[in-house]
Coordinates of N, CA and C in Angstrom, one line a residue:
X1 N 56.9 -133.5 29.5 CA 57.5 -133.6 28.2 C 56.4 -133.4 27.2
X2 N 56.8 -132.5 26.1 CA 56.4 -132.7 25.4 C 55.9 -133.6 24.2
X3 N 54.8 -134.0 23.8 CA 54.8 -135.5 22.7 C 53.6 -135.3 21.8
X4 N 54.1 -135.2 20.7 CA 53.4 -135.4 18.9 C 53.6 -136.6 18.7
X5 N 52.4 -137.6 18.8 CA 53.0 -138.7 17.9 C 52.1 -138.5 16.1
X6 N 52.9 -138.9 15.4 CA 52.7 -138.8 14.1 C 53.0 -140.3 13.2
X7 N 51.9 -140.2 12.4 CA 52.3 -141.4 11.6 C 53.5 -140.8 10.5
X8 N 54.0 -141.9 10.2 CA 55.1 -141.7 9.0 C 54.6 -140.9 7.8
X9 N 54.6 -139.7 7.3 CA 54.1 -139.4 6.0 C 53.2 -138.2 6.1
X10 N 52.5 -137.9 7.8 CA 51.8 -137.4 7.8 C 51.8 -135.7 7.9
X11 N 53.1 -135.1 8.0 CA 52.8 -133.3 7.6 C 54.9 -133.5 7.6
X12 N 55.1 -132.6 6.5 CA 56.5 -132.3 6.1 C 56.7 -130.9 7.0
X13 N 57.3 -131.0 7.9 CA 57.7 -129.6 8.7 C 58.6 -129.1 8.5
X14 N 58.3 -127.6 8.0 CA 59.4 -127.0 7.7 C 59.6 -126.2 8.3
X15 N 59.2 -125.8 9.4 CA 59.1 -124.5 10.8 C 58.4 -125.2 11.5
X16 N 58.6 -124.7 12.9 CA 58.0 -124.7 14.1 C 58.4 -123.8 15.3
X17 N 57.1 -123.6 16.4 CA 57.7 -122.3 17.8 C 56.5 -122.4 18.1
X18 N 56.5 -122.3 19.3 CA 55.9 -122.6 20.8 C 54.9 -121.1 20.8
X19 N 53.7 -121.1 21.0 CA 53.0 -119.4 20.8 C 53.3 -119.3 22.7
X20 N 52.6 -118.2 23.6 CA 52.7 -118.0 24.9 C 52.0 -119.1 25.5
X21 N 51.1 -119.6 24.8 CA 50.9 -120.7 25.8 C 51.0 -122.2 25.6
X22 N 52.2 -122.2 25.0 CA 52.6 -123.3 24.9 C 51.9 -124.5 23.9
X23 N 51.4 -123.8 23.1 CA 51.0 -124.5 21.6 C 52.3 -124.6 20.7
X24 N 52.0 -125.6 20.1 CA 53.3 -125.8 18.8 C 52.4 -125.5 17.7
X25 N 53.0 -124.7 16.9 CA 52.4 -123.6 15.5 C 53.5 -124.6 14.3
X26 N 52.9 -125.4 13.8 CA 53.9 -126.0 12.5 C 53.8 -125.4 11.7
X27 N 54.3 -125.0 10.3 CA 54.7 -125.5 9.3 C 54.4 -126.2 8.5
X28 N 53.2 -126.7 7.7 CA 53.5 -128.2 7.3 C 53.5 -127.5 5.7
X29 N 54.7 -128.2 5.1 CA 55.2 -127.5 3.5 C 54.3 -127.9 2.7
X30 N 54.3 -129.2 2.2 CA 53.6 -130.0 1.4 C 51.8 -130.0 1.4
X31 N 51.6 -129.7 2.8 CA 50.4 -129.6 2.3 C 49.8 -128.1 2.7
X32 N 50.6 -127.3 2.9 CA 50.2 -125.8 2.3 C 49.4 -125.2 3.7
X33 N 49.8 -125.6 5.1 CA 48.9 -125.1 5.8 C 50.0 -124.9 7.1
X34 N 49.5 -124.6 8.0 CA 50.0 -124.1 9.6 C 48.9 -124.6 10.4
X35 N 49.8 -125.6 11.4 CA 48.6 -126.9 12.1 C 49.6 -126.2 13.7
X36 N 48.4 -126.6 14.8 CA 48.7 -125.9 15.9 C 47.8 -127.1 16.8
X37 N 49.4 -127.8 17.6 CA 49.3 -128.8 18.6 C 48.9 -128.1 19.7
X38 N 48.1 -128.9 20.6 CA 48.3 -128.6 22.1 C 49.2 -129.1 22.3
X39 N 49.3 -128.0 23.9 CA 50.3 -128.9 24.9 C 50.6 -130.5 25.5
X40 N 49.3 -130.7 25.2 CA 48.9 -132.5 25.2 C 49.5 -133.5 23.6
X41 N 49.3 -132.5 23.2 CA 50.1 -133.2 21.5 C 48.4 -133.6 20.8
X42 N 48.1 -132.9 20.8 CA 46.6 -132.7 19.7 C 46.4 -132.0 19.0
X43 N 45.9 -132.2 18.0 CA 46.0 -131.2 17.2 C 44.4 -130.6 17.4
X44 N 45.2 -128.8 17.4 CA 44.2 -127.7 17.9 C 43.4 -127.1 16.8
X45 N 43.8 -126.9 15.8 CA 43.3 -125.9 14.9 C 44.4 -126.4 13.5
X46 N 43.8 -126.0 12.2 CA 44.1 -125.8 11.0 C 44.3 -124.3 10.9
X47 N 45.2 -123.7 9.9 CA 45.0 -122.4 9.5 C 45.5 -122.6 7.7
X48 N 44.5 -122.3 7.0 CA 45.0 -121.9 5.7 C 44.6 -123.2 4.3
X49 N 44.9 -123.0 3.3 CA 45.1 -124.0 2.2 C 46.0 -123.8 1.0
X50 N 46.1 -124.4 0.1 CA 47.1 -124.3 -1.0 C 46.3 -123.0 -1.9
X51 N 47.0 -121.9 -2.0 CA 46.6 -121.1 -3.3 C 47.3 -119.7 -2.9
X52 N 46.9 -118.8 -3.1 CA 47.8 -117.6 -3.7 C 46.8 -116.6 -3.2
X53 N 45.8 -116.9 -2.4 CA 44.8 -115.5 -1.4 C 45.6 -115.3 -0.3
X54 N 44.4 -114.3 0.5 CA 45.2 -113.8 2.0 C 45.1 -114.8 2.5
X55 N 44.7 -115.8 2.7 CA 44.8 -116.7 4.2 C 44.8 -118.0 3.5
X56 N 45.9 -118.0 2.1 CA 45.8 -119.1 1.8 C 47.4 -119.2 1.8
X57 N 48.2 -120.7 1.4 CA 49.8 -120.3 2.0 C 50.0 -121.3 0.8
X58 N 51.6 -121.1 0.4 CA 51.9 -122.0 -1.1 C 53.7 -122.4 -0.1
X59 N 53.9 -123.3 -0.4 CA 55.0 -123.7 0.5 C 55.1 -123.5 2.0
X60 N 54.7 -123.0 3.1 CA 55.0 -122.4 4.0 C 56.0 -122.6 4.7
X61 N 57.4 -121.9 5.6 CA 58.6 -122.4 6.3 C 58.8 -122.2 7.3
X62 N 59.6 -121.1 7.4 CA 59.9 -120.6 8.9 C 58.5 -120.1 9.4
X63 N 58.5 -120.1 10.6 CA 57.8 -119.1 11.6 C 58.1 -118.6 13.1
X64 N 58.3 -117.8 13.3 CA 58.4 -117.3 14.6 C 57.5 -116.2 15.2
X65 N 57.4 -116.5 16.5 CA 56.7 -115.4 17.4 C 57.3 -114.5 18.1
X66 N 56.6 -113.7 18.3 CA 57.6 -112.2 18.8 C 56.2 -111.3 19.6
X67 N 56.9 -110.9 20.3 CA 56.0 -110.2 21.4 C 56.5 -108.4 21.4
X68 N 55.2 -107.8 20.7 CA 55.5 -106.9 20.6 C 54.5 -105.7 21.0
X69 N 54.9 -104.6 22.1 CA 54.2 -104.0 22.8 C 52.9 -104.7 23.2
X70 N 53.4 -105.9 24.2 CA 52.3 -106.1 24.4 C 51.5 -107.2 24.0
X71 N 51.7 -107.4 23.1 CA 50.7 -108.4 22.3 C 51.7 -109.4 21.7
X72 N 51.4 -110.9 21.1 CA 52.3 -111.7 20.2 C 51.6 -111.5 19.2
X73 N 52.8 -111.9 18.3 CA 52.4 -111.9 16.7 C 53.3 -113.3 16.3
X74 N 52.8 -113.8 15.1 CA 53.8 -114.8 14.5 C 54.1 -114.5 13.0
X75 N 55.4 -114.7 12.9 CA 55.4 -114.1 11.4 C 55.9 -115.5 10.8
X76 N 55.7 -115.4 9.9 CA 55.5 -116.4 8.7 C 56.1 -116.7 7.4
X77 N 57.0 -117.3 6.4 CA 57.8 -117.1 5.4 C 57.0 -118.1 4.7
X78 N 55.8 -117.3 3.6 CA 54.8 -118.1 2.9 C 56.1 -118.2 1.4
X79 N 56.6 -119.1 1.4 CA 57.7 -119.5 0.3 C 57.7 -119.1 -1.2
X80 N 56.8 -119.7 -1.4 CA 56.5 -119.6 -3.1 C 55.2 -118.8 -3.4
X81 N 54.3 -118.1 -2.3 CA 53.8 -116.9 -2.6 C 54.5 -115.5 -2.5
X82 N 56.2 -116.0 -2.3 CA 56.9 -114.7 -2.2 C 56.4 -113.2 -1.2
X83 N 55.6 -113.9 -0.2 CA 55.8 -112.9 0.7 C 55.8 -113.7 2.3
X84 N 55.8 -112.6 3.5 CA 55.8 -113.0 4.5 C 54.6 -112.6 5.2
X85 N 53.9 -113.5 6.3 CA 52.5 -112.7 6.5 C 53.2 -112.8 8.4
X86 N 52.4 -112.0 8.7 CA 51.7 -111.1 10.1 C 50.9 -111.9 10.4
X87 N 50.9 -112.8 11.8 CA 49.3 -113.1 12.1 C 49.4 -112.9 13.8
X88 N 47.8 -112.6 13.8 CA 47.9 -112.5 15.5 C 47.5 -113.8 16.3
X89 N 47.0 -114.0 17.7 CA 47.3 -114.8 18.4 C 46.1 -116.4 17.6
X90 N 45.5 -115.4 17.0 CA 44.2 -116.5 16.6 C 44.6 -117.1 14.9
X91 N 45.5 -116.2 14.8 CA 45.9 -116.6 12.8 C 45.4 -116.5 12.2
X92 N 44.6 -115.1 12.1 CA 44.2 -114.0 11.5 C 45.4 -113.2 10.9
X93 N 45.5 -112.9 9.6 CA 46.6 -111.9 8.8 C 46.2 -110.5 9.4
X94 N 47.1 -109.8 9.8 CA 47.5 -108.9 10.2 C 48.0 -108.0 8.6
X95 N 49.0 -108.1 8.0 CA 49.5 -108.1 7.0 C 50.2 -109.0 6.4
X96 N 50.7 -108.4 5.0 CA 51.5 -109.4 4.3 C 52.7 -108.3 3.6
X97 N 53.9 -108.9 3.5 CA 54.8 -108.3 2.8 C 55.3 -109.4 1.8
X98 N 55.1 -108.3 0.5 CA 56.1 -108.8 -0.4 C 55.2 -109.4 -1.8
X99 N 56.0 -109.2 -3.0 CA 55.2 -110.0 -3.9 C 56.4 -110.5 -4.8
X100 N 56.3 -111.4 -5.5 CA 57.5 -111.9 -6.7 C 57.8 -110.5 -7.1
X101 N 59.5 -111.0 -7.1 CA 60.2 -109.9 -7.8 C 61.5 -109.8 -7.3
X102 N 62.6 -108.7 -7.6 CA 63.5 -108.1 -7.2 C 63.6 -106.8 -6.3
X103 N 62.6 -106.1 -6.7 CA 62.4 -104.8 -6.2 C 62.6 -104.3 -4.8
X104 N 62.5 -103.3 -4.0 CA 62.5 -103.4 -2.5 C 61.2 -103.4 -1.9
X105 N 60.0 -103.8 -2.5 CA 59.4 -104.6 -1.6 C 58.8 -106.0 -2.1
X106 N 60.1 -106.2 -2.7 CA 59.8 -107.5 -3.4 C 60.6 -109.1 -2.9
X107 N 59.7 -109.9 -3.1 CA 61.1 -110.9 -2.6 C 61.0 -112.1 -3.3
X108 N 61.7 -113.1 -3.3 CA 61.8 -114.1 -4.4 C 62.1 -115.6 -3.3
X109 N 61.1 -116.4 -3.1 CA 61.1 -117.5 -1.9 C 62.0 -117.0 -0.4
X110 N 61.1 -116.5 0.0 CA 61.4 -116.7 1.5 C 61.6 -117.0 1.9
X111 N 62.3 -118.1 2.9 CA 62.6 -119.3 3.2 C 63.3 -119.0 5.0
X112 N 63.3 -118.0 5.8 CA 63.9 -118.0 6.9 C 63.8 -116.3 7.7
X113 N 63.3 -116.1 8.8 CA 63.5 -114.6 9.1 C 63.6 -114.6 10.6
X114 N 64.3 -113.7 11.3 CA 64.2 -113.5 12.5 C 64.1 -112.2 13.7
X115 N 63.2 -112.0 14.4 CA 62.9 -111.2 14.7 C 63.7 -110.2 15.6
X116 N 64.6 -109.0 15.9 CA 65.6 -108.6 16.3 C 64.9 -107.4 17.3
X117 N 64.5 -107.6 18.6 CA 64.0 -106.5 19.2 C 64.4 -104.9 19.3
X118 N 63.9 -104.1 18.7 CA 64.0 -102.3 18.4 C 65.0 -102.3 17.1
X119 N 64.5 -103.4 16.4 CA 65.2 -103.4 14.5 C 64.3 -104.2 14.0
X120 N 63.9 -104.7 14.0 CA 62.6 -105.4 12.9 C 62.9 -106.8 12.3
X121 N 62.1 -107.1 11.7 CA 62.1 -108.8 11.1 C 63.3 -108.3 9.9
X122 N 64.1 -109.4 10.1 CA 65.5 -109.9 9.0 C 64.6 -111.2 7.9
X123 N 64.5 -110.8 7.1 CA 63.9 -111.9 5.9 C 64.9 -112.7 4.8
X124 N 65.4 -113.8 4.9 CA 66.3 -114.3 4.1 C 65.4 -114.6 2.9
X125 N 65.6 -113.4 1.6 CA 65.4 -113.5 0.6 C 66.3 -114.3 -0.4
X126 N 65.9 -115.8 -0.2 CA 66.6 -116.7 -0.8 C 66.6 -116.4 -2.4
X127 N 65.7 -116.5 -3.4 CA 65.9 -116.1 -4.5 C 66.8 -114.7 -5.2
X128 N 66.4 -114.0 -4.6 CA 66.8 -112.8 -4.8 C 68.6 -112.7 -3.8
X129 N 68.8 -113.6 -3.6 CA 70.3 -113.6 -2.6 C 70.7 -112.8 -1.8
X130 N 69.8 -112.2 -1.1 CA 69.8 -111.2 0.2 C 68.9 -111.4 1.4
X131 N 68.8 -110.5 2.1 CA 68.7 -110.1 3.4 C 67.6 -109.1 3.6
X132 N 66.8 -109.0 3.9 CA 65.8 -107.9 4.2 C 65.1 -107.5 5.1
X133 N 65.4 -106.0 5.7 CA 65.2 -106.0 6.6 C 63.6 -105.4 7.1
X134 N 62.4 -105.4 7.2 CA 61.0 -104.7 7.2 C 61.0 -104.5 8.8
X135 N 60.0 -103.4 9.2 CA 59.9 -102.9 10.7 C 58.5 -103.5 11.0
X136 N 58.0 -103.6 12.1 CA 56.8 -104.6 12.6 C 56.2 -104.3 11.7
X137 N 55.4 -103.3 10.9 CA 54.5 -102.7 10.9 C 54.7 -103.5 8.6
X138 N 55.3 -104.2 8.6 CA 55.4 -104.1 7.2 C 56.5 -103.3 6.2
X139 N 56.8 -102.5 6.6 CA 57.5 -101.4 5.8 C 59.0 -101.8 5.5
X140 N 59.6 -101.4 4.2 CA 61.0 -102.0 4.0 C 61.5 -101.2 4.7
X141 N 62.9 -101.3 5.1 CA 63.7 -100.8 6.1 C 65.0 -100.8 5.3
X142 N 65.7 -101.9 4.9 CA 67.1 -102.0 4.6 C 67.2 -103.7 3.8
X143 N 67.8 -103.3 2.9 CA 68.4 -104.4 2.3 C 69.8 -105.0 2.3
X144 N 70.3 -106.6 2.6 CA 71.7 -106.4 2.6 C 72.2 -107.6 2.0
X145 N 73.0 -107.3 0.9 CA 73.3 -108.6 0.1 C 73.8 -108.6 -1.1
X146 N 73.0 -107.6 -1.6 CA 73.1 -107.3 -3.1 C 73.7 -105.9 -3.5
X147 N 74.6 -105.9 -4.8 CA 75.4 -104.9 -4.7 C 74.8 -104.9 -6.6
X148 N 74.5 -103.1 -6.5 CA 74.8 -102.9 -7.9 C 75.4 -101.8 -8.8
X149 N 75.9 -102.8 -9.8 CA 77.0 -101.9 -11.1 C 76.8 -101.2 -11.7
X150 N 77.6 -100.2 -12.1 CA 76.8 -99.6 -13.5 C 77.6 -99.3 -14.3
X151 N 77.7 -100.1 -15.2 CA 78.9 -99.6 -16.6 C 78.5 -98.8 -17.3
X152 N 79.5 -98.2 -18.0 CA 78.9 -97.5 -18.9 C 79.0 -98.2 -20.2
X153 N 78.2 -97.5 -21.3 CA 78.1 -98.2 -22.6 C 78.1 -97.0 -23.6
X154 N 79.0 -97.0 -23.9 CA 79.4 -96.2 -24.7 C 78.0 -95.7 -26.0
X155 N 77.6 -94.3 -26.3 CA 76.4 -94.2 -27.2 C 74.6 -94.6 -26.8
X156 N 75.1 -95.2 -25.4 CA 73.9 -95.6 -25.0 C 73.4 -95.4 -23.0
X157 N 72.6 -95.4 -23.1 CA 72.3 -95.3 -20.7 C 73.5 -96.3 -20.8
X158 N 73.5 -96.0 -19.4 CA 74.4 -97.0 -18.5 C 73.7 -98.5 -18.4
X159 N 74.7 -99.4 -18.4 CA 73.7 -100.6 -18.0 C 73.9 -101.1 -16.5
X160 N 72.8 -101.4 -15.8 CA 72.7 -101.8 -14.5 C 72.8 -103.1 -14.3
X161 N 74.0 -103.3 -13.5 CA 73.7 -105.3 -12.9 C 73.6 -105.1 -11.5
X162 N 73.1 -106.3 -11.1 CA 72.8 -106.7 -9.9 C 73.7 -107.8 -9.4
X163 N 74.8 -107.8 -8.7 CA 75.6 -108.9 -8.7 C 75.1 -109.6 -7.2
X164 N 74.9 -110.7 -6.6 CA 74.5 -111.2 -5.5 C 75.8 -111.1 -4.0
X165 N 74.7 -110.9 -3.0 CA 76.0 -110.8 -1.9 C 76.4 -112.0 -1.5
X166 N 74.8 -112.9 -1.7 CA 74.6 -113.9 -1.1 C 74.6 -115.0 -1.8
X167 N 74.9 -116.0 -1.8 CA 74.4 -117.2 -3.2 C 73.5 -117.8 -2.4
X168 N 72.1 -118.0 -2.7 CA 70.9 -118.4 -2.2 C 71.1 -118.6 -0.4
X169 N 71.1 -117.8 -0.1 CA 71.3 -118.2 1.4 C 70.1 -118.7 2.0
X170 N 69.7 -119.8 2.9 CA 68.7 -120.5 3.5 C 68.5 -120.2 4.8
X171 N 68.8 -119.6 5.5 CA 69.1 -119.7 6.8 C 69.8 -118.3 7.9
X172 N 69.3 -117.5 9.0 CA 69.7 -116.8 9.3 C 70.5 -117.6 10.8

C-alpha cells in the first residue's frame, strides 16, 4: 500500500500521477512547486519555485504522464503562468506552451489536460472557455469552444466577438 503521511497544512494538491516507477509527482498549488514521493512515501526531490521563468511554476494543477515513442514525459498545467510545460523523466522542461492571452497559442489559466494517444494533449483553457488541442511536440492543433461573430457595422469594419463555448470549464 501505498502511504504519504502529511502534517495538516503541509502542500495544497492540486494534481497528482504515479511516473513508471512508481513515484508520486504532486502538484503542490500554494507553494508553487512539483514534489515527487517515493514509493516508501518520502519525499524524493523538489522541482521548481514561485515566479514566471522556465523552471519556475505560479499556481501549478494538473499533471499527467504519457509515454511516448518510447520515452515518458509529464505534462503540466502551470496555471497563472498561462502556459503548459513538457518535462522529462528528471523534470527538466522539455518545452512550454502558451503565454497570457486569447490568441491560438495563447491561453488564459490552465487548469486540466489530457493526453489522447495518436491526437495530442487536450488543454482545458479555463479563462479563455475552451478546449485546446497541441501535438507532443508543442504545436497548436485545434481549438474547441469558442465561436466567433461578425456583425456588420454599418460605415465602418465589421466587428468581431468572441462568444464562449464553454463557461469556464475546469475539468476534462
Amino acid at each position: 500500500a501505498y502511504q504519504v503521511r502529511l502534517a495538516p497544512g503541509d502542500y495544497q494538491i492540486a494534481g497528482a500521477d504515479f511516473d513508471p516507477e512508481g513515484n508520486l509527482w504532486v502538484a503542490d498549488e500554494f507553494a508553487s512547486r512539483l514534489v515527487v514521493f517515493s514509493p516508501e512515501g518520502r519525499v524524493r526531490s523538489l522541482h521548481g519555485l514561485r515566479g514566471k521563468g522556465p523552471d519556475e511554476w505560479y499556481y501549478p494543477r494538473t499533471l499527467r504522464w504519457a509515454r511516448e515513442g518510447g520515452d515518458d514525459f509529464l505534462y503540466v498545467c502551470d496555471a497563472w503562468n498561462h502556459r503548459v510545460k513538457k518535462l522529462d523523466r528528471q523534470g527538466k522542461v522539455v518545452w512550454t506552451y502558451g503565454t497570457y492571452g486569447p490568441g491560438e497559442e495563447e491561453l488564459s489559466e490552465p487548469c486540466d489536460l489530457a493526453w489522447v494517444a495518436g491526437e495530442g494533449i487536450w488543454i482545458v483553457d479555463r479563462g479563455n472557455h475552451r478546449l485546446v488541442l497541441i501535438n507532443p511536440e508543442g504545436r497548436w492543433l485545434d481549438t474547441l469552444g469558442r465561436e466567433e461573430i461578425v456583425l456588420p457595422v454599418p460605415g465602418r469594419p465589421p466587428r468581431r466577438l468572441s462568444r464562449p463555448g464553454f463557461y469556464y470549464p475546469q475539468a476534462l
